[in-house]
Amino acid sequence: MVTRWIFSRRFCSQIQHSFVTTPIFYVNAAPHIGHLYSSVIADAIHRFDQITRPAESRDCFLSTGTDEHGLKIQQAAIKHSTSTEDYCDAISTKYRELFGRFQIDYSRFIRTTDTDHRQAVQAFWRSLAASDSIYSASYSGWYCVPDETFLTDSQLKENERGEKCSLESGHPVEWTEEENYMFRLSRYQDDVRHWVKGLEGRRIQPDKFGRILLDWLEEPLPDISISRPMNRVSWGVPVPSDPSQSVYVWLDALVNYLTVAGYPKESFRTRWPPTVQVLGKDILKFHGIYWPAFLLAAQIEPPRQLLVHSHWTVDNQKMSKSKQNVVDPNERAELYTYEGLRYFLLREGVAHSDGNYSDTKVLRILNSELADTLGNLLSRCCGKALNAESIFPAVDREALDALKEIDATKRMLEALEEMPDKASSHYKNYNFYLVVDTIVHLLHTANNFFETTAPWKLKKSDNPADRAKLNTILSVTMEVLRQAGIAAQPIVPGLSKQLLDKLQIAPTARRWNDLQVSFRTQDAPLAQDECILFRRIMPPAQKSDPDQSRTEKRPTKTKKQAA
């Protein structure tokens, strides 16, 4: 048995790498906006790690993929009149294509049908067996096929038809009796509780989900089934010692994180453990109790941190096929662009409570912040009307000193000095909406500076001092844009690249430590491509609702920070 002393001493590695994971997504249906949300969160963390880590330790790895085994997949393939293999290939391809369009910079896209994963699952099973954590028993209980899990009586309710169903998901259950292999979960309860409380109380983020896990761990944990009879669930990994049984789909799926690290080769430990695992709140128990217990039984260090996010509603209603309100990210991106939709999800999503998707809200935010606040500022600086030579001009020190006497300049320079540290802190706490708040606040001060100093008036003057002042205004504003572009790379990598390319910022000068105020001492040419960064989006006629657009408000920070 793993003792708490061994846990504390053995699993205290000094992590030098960055290893971020998304959950792998079940291929029983095409991807929706909730799947994309998990992925853009993980990608933002991964990209932030890439631009902040020193070159000598820039070992950053992001994994994602598809979960393709289990009874539900067998049934879905039959429903679609295709082979299980072809069905999995088709849906997995949809995920891979989606992640490509939204610039998810994954290092490995894993499928649980991959050969190396099958080998990893069987090796992990043998490791669990060697620790005497597995035994065979007759098992009976309520099984939920859509959720691929057994449920206790306390996890059940009756629906309106008087049928038993899952309390959490509402999916129907069926009574199942079969011979299974069981995992001694109860043996590891104390050690899992100790793990949850670790990392100075920041193991599970946000805190509310750590409290939920600890509440669950107050009750005795029953041992759990980790296999299914092959004659009932043939689409899975065979138990290595007993081909009449297949490995339970959730154990199979969780091992994917080991597979991508290179397990069972001993070299996997150079990447292990994951630094942060991103997951939705509906799979918290699997990742927060079962997963660390499995790893402890195998004498493998559990993940350093779990980041648990809430779900998305649509116009304040739960997404469901029956309501026909499932948001297809590919379809929405046709109107809002892939970068725009990615921005919205990270701008509006908060981990501790459900977000509300609204087309009206998407339009308002993208037009206000990406088109007007950011895009228009870049266009004005680079356009021929004010910048006929198309340059990133040098700053005139006398003109800058005079501009610093203006309150709008002082507010902008103060925001510019504060932005890197504030944004960095918010990134490290996974508060992406606050990162965006910080960057947008800086851009607002720059727009106010631009309006206050009125460079278009200086353009009409032949006075050399006025020309110097004009160029200084343009240069200082472009410095704000440069820093905003670098800081926003994890949020909108495509738009940030377009912005920084326009300003001719070298790819080697786009790291976090380049966020130091550095005013130009020499004129430098801008790129000659068009400088319209994000075009305003015109809604389809049937979705146009001016009154709603004027009255709808974004949730306040106080509400978001409450948890």
mmCIF file of C-alpha atoms in Angstrom, residues 180-436:
data_model
loop_
_atom_site.group_PDB
_atom_site.id
_atom_site.type_symbol
_atom_site.label_atom_id
_atom_site.label_comp_id
_atom_site.label_asym_id
_atom_site.label_seq_id
_atom_site.Cartn_x
_atom_site.Cartn_y
_atom_site.Cartn_z
ATOM 1 C CA ASN A 180 -15.770 -8.237 -13.829
ATOM 2 C CA TYR A 181 -12.342 -7.321 -12.601
ATOM 3 C CA MET A 182 -12.486 -4.836 -9.734
ATOM 4 C CA PHE A 183 -10.015 -2.166 -8.646
ATOM 5 C CA ARG A 184 -9.350 -1.685 -4.927
ATOM 6 C CA LEU A 185 -10.246 2.010 -4.937
ATOM 7 C CA SER A 186 -10.936 2.027 -1.200
ATOM 8 C CA ARG A 187 -7.281 1.175 -0.531
ATOM 9 C CA TYR A 188 -6.122 4.507 -1.979
ATOM 10 C CA GLN A 189 -8.758 6.831 -0.530
ATOM 11 C CA ASP A 190 -6.486 8.488 2.051
ATOM 12 C CA ASP A 191 -3.680 8.984 -0.445
ATOM 13 C CA VAL A 192 -6.006 10.502 -3.024
ATOM 14 C CA ARG A 193 -7.318 12.886 -0.368
ATOM 15 C CA HIS A 194 -3.730 13.831 0.493
ATOM 16 C CA TRP A 195 -2.989 14.447 -3.196
ATOM 17 C CA VAL A 196 -6.075 16.662 -3.631
ATOM 18 C CA LYS A 197 -4.953 18.846 -0.727
ATOM 19 C CA GLY A 198 -1.431 19.229 -2.106
ATOM 20 C CA LEU A 199 0.409 21.924 -4.060
ATOM 21 C CA GLU A 200 -0.420 24.393 -1.266
ATOM 22 C CA GLY A 201 -4.120 23.968 -1.858
ATOM 23 C CA ARG A 202 -3.901 24.715 -5.592
ATOM 24 C CA ARG A 203 -3.973 21.140 -6.863
ATOM 25 C CA ILE A 204 -7.503 21.474 -8.213
ATOM 26 C CA GLN A 205 -8.477 24.768 -9.845
ATOM 27 C CA PRO A 206 -10.803 26.569 -9.364
ATOM 28 C CA ASP A 207 -10.970 25.903 -5.614
ATOM 29 C CA LYS A 208 -14.666 25.012 -5.677
ATOM 30 C CA PHE A 209 -13.931 21.797 -7.555
ATOM 31 C CA GLY A 210 -11.294 20.816 -5.005
ATOM 32 C CA ARG A 211 -13.920 21.254 -2.316
ATOM 33 C CA ILE A 212 -16.316 19.054 -4.304
ATOM 34 C CA LEU A 213 -13.684 16.301 -4.504
ATOM 35 C CA LEU A 214 -12.992 16.502 -0.775
ATOM 36 C CA ASP A 215 -16.727 16.230 -0.067
ATOM 37 C CA TRP A 216 -16.878 13.058 -2.181
ATOM 38 C CA LEU A 217 -13.833 11.719 -0.352
ATOM 39 C CA GLU A 218 -15.574 12.108 2.997
ATOM 40 C CA GLU A 219 -17.694 9.066 2.113
ATOM 41 C CA PRO A 220 -16.132 5.590 1.853
ATOM 42 C CA LEU A 221 -15.133 4.869 -1.749
ATOM 43 C CA PRO A 222 -16.452 1.584 -3.132
ATOM 44 C CA ASP A 223 -14.196 -0.604 -5.246
ATOM 45 C CA ILE A 224 -14.934 -0.105 -8.937
ATOM 46 C CA SER A 225 -15.320 -2.315 -11.978
ATOM 47 C CA ILE A 226 -12.491 -1.921 -14.484
ATOM 48 C CA SER A 227 -13.478 -4.478 -17.118
ATOM 49 C CA ARG A 228 -16.483 -5.628 -19.148
ATOM 50 C CA PRO A 229 -17.194 -9.049 -20.646
ATOM 51 C CA MET A 230 -15.890 -9.174 -24.214
ATOM 52 C CA ASN A 231 -19.182 -10.664 -25.388
ATOM 53 C CA ARG A 232 -20.908 -7.424 -24.303
ATOM 54 C CA VAL A 233 -18.217 -4.861 -25.087
ATOM 55 C CA SER A 234 -15.955 -6.243 -27.790
ATOM 56 C CA TRP A 235 -14.762 -2.834 -29.028
ATOM 57 C CA GLY A 236 -11.983 -2.294 -26.539
ATOM 58 C CA VAL A 237 -8.554 -3.375 -25.350
ATOM 59 C CA PRO A 238 -8.479 -7.006 -24.188
ATOM 60 C CA VAL A 239 -7.417 -7.631 -20.597
ATOM 61 C CA PRO A 240 -3.890 -9.036 -21.059
ATOM 62 C CA SER A 241 -4.402 -11.999 -18.714
ATOM 63 C CA ASP A 242 -7.990 -12.731 -19.733
ATOM 64 C CA PRO A 243 -9.113 -12.200 -23.361
ATOM 65 C CA SER A 244 -12.729 -12.874 -22.333
ATOM 66 C CA GLN A 245 -12.725 -9.384 -20.754
ATOM 67 C CA SER A 246 -12.098 -5.927 -22.233
ATOM 68 C CA VAL A 247 -10.572 -3.053 -20.266
ATOM 69 C CA TYR A 248 -13.220 -0.669 -18.981
ATOM 70 C CA VAL A 249 -13.394 2.335 -21.295
ATOM 71 C CA TRP A 250 -12.558 4.923 -18.630
ATOM 72 C CA LEU A 251 -9.396 3.151 -17.488
ATOM 73 C CA ASP A 252 -8.443 2.733 -21.141
ATOM 74 C CA ALA A 253 -9.077 6.433 -21.859
ATOM 75 C CA LEU A 254 -7.173 7.792 -18.850
ATOM 76 C CA VAL A 255 -4.045 5.869 -19.801
ATOM 77 C CA ASN A 256 -3.809 8.040 -22.945
ATOM 78 C CA TYR A 257 -1.921 10.632 -20.907
ATOM 79 C CA LEU A 258 0.747 8.026 -20.154
ATOM 80 C CA THR A 259 0.827 6.854 -23.753
ATOM 81 C CA VAL A 260 1.654 10.292 -25.157
ATOM 82 C CA ALA A 261 4.463 10.628 -22.605
ATOM 83 C CA GLY A 262 6.022 7.412 -23.949
ATOM 84 C CA TYR A 263 4.850 4.868 -21.360
ATOM 85 C CA PRO A 264 5.717 2.041 -20.737
ATOM 86 C CA LYS A 265 9.269 2.990 -21.796
ATOM 87 C CA GLU A 266 11.150 4.264 -18.759
ATOM 88 C CA SER A 267 11.974 7.437 -20.685
ATOM 89 C CA PHE A 268 8.351 8.558 -20.215
ATOM 90 C CA ARG A 269 9.386 9.936 -16.816
ATOM 91 C CA THR A 270 11.312 12.770 -18.480
ATOM 92 C CA ARG A 271 7.961 14.232 -19.511
ATOM 93 C CA TRP A 272 5.869 12.972 -16.595
ATOM 94 C CA PRO A 273 3.837 14.160 -14.707
ATOM 95 C CA PRO A 274 1.449 16.461 -16.580
ATOM 96 C CA THR A 275 1.846 20.012 -15.330
ATOM 97 C CA VAL A 276 -1.840 20.782 -15.872
ATOM 98 C CA GLN A 277 -4.701 18.634 -17.122
ATOM 99 C CA VAL A 278 -7.702 20.530 -18.514
ATOM 100 C CA LEU A 279 -11.120 18.887 -18.178
ATOM 101 C CA GLY A 280 -14.819 19.622 -17.958
ATOM 102 C CA LYS A 281 -16.590 19.434 -14.597
ATOM 103 C CA ASP A 282 -18.655 16.430 -15.746
ATOM 104 C CA ILE A 283 -15.559 14.189 -15.695
ATOM 105 C CA LEU A 284 -14.106 15.503 -12.423
ATOM 106 C CA LYS A 285 -14.593 12.251 -10.508
ATOM 107 C CA PHE A 286 -12.761 10.217 -13.133
ATOM 108 C CA HIS A 287 -9.777 12.582 -13.188
ATOM 109 C CA GLY A 288 -9.833 13.691 -9.551
ATOM 110 C CA ILE A 289 -10.383 10.329 -7.819
ATOM 111 C CA TYR A 290 -10.011 7.328 -10.134
ATOM 112 C CA TRP A 291 -7.038 8.644 -12.126
ATOM 113 C CA PRO A 292 -4.754 9.523 -9.171
ATOM 114 C CA ALA A 293 -5.749 6.245 -7.479
ATOM 115 C CA PHE A 294 -4.791 4.230 -10.564
ATOM 116 C CA LEU A 295 -1.467 6.061 -10.792
ATOM 117 C CA LEU A 296 -0.672 5.640 -7.096
ATOM 118 C CA ALA A 297 -1.385 1.917 -7.387
ATOM 119 C CA ALA A 298 1.099 1.759 -10.273
ATOM 120 C CA GLN A 299 3.687 3.786 -8.296
ATOM 121 C CA ILE A 300 3.483 6.658 -10.803
ATOM 122 C CA GLU A 301 3.231 10.289 -9.744
ATOM 123 C CA PRO A 302 -0.251 11.816 -10.260
ATOM 124 C CA PRO A 303 -0.638 15.023 -12.297
ATOM 125 C CA ARG A 304 0.672 18.244 -10.841
ATOM 126 C CA GLN A 305 -2.596 20.154 -11.302
ATOM 127 C CA LEU A 306 -6.134 19.797 -12.662
ATOM 128 C CA LEU A 307 -7.897 22.766 -14.260
ATOM 129 C CA VAL A 308 -11.619 22.088 -14.255
ATOM 130 C CA HIS A 309 -13.958 24.232 -16.320
ATOM 131 C CA SER A 310 -17.706 24.588 -16.379
ATOM 132 C CA HIS A 311 -20.006 24.233 -19.380
ATOM 133 C CA TRP A 312 -21.657 26.477 -21.951
ATOM 134 C CA THR A 313 -25.354 27.133 -22.128
ATOM 135 C CA VAL A 314 -26.974 28.604 -25.233
ATOM 136 C CA ASP A 315 -29.222 31.593 -24.679
ATOM 137 C CA ASN A 316 -29.406 30.453 -21.034
ATOM 138 C CA GLN A 317 -30.526 26.920 -21.938
ATOM 139 C CA LYS A 318 -28.532 23.706 -21.621
ATOM 140 C CA MET A 319 -27.105 22.503 -24.922
ATOM 141 C CA SER A 320 -28.847 19.356 -26.146
ATOM 142 C CA LYS A 321 -29.691 17.618 -29.386
ATOM 143 C CA SER A 322 -33.359 17.495 -28.439
ATOM 144 C CA LYS A 323 -33.466 21.303 -28.156
ATOM 145 C CA GLN A 324 -31.543 21.601 -31.425
ATOM 146 C CA ASN A 325 -29.324 24.259 -29.882
ATOM 147 C CA VAL A 326 -25.933 22.523 -30.035
ATOM 148 C CA VAL A 327 -23.428 25.087 -31.273
ATOM 149 C CA ASP A 328 -21.335 23.837 -34.195
ATOM 150 C CA PRO A 329 -18.056 25.801 -34.010
ATOM 151 C CA ASN A 330 -17.316 25.311 -37.719
ATOM 152 C CA GLU A 331 -20.684 26.746 -38.699
ATOM 153 C CA ARG A 332 -20.354 29.728 -36.328
ATOM 154 C CA ALA A 333 -16.816 30.426 -37.515
ATOM 155 C CA GLU A 334 -18.149 30.998 -41.026
ATOM 156 C CA LEU A 335 -19.644 34.209 -39.661
ATOM 157 C CA TYR A 336 -17.350 35.113 -36.762
ATOM 158 C CA THR A 337 -14.021 33.696 -38.059
ATOM 159 C CA TYR A 338 -11.999 31.057 -36.243
ATOM 160 C CA GLU A 339 -9.917 33.644 -34.408
ATOM 161 C CA GLY A 340 -13.029 35.581 -33.428
ATOM 162 C CA LEU A 341 -14.787 32.552 -31.942
ATOM 163 C CA ARG A 342 -11.638 31.492 -30.129
ATOM 164 C CA TYR A 343 -11.349 35.019 -28.684
ATOM 165 C CA PHE A 344 -14.958 34.965 -27.531
ATOM 166 C CA LEU A 345 -14.621 31.647 -25.701
ATOM 167 C CA LEU A 346 -11.536 32.757 -23.778
ATOM 168 C CA ARG A 347 -12.911 36.271 -23.302
ATOM 169 C CA GLU A 348 -16.265 35.206 -21.865
ATOM 170 C CA GLY A 349 -15.619 31.782 -20.375
ATOM 171 C CA VAL A 350 -14.903 31.463 -16.659
ATOM 172 C CA ALA A 351 -13.888 28.140 -15.171
ATOM 173 C CA HIS A 352 -15.991 28.205 -12.020
ATOM 174 C CA SER A 353 -19.426 28.803 -13.560
ATOM 175 C CA ASP A 354 -21.253 28.042 -16.778
ATOM 176 C CA GLY A 355 -20.870 30.508 -19.626
ATOM 177 C CA ASN A 356 -23.750 31.601 -21.802
ATOM 178 C CA TYR A 357 -23.310 31.526 -25.547
ATOM 179 C CA SER A 358 -25.282 34.187 -27.408
ATOM 180 C CA ASP A 359 -24.863 35.258 -31.024
ATOM 181 C CA THR A 360 -25.744 38.805 -30.057
ATOM 182 C CA LYS A 361 -23.003 38.815 -27.441
ATOM 183 C CA VAL A 362 -20.428 37.378 -29.848
ATOM 184 C CA LEU A 363 -21.156 40.095 -32.415
ATOM 185 C CA ARG A 364 -21.003 42.885 -29.868
ATOM 186 C CA ILE A 365 -17.705 41.786 -28.336
ATOM 187 C CA LEU A 366 -15.901 41.040 -31.588
ATOM 188 C CA ASN A 367 -16.976 44.256 -33.263
ATOM 189 C CA SER A 368 -16.254 46.388 -30.212
ATOM 190 C CA GLU A 369 -12.932 44.912 -29.162
ATOM 191 C CA LEU A 370 -11.283 43.246 -32.150
ATOM 192 C CA ALA A 371 -12.595 45.436 -34.957
ATOM 193 C CA ASP A 372 -12.939 48.855 -33.282
ATOM 194 C CA THR A 373 -10.568 48.921 -30.315
ATOM 195 C CA LEU A 374 -7.679 46.874 -31.751
ATOM 196 C CA GLY A 375 -8.110 46.726 -35.513
ATOM 197 C CA ASN A 376 -9.105 50.348 -36.013
ATOM 198 C CA LEU A 377 -6.187 51.604 -33.914
ATOM 199 C CA LEU A 378 -3.725 49.666 -36.061
ATOM 200 C CA SER A 379 -5.374 50.894 -39.266
ATOM 201 C CA ARG A 380 -5.163 54.528 -38.167
ATOM 202 C CA CYS A 381 -1.462 54.219 -37.298
ATOM 203 C CA CYS A 382 -0.546 52.451 -40.504
ATOM 204 C CA GLY A 383 -2.917 54.074 -42.982
ATOM 205 C CA LYS A 384 -1.665 56.459 -45.664
ATOM 206 C CA ALA A 385 -3.712 59.338 -44.256
ATOM 207 C CA LEU A 386 -1.383 59.699 -41.242
ATOM 208 C CA ASN A 387 1.532 57.486 -42.191
ATOM 209 C CA ALA A 388 2.236 58.127 -45.843
ATOM 210 C CA GLU A 389 5.725 56.634 -45.636
ATOM 211 C CA SER A 390 4.368 53.410 -44.052
ATOM 212 C CA ILE A 391 6.952 53.350 -41.251
ATOM 213 C CA PHE A 392 7.259 52.528 -37.561
ATOM 214 C CA PRO A 393 8.722 55.965 -36.811
ATOM 215 C CA ALA A 394 11.376 56.937 -34.303
ATOM 216 C CA VAL A 395 10.366 58.763 -31.132
ATOM 217 C CA ASP A 396 11.421 62.367 -30.759
ATOM 218 C CA ARG A 397 12.451 62.820 -27.116
ATOM 219 C CA GLU A 398 11.366 66.461 -26.854
ATOM 220 C CA ALA A 399 7.992 65.634 -28.358
ATOM 221 C CA LEU A 400 7.607 62.673 -25.978
ATOM 222 C CA ASP A 401 8.445 64.824 -22.965
ATOM 223 C CA ALA A 402 5.770 67.302 -24.055
ATOM 224 C CA LEU A 403 3.229 64.513 -24.566
ATOM 225 C CA LYS A 404 3.944 63.156 -21.082
ATOM 226 C CA GLU A 405 2.447 66.342 -19.640
ATOM 227 C CA ILE A 406 -0.967 65.236 -20.960
ATOM 228 C CA ASP A 407 -3.139 63.134 -18.617
ATOM 229 C CA ALA A 408 -4.160 60.763 -21.422
ATOM 230 C CA THR A 409 -0.482 60.018 -22.091
ATOM 231 C CA LYS A 410 0.211 59.399 -18.411
ATOM 232 C CA ARG A 411 -2.709 56.956 -18.143
ATOM 233 C CA MET A 412 -1.573 55.086 -21.248
ATOM 234 C CA LEU A 413 2.072 54.808 -20.173
ATOM 235 C CA GLU A 414 1.005 53.663 -16.708
ATOM 236 C CA ALA A 415 -1.196 50.948 -18.240
ATOM 237 C CA LEU A 416 1.670 49.978 -20.546
ATOM 238 C CA GLU A 417 4.070 49.550 -17.633
ATOM 239 C CA GLU A 418 1.567 47.505 -15.616
ATOM 240 C CA MET A 419 0.250 45.262 -18.385
ATOM 241 C CA PRO A 420 2.987 42.554 -18.545
ATOM 242 C CA ASP A 421 2.945 41.700 -14.830
ATOM 243 C CA LYS A 422 -0.831 41.823 -14.581
ATOM 244 C CA ALA A 423 -1.362 39.719 -17.689
ATOM 245 C CA SER A 424 1.284 37.215 -16.587
ATOM 246 C CA SER A 425 -0.401 36.768 -13.209
ATOM 247 C CA HIS A 426 -3.781 36.205 -14.848
ATOM 248 C CA TYR A 427 -2.336 33.677 -17.307
ATOM 249 C CA LYS A 428 -0.738 31.739 -14.444
ATOM 250 C CA ASN A 429 -4.090 31.649 -12.644
ATOM 251 C CA TYR A 430 -5.891 30.591 -15.860
ATOM 252 C CA ASN A 431 -8.061 33.706 -15.765
ATOM 253 C CA PHE A 432 -8.006 34.362 -19.494
ATOM 254 C CA TYR A 433 -10.883 36.822 -19.341
ATOM 255 C CA LEU A 434 -8.774 38.979 -17.018
ATOM 256 C CA VAL A 435 -5.839 38.744 -19.412
ATOM 257 C CA VAL A 436 -8.107 40.135 -22.116
#
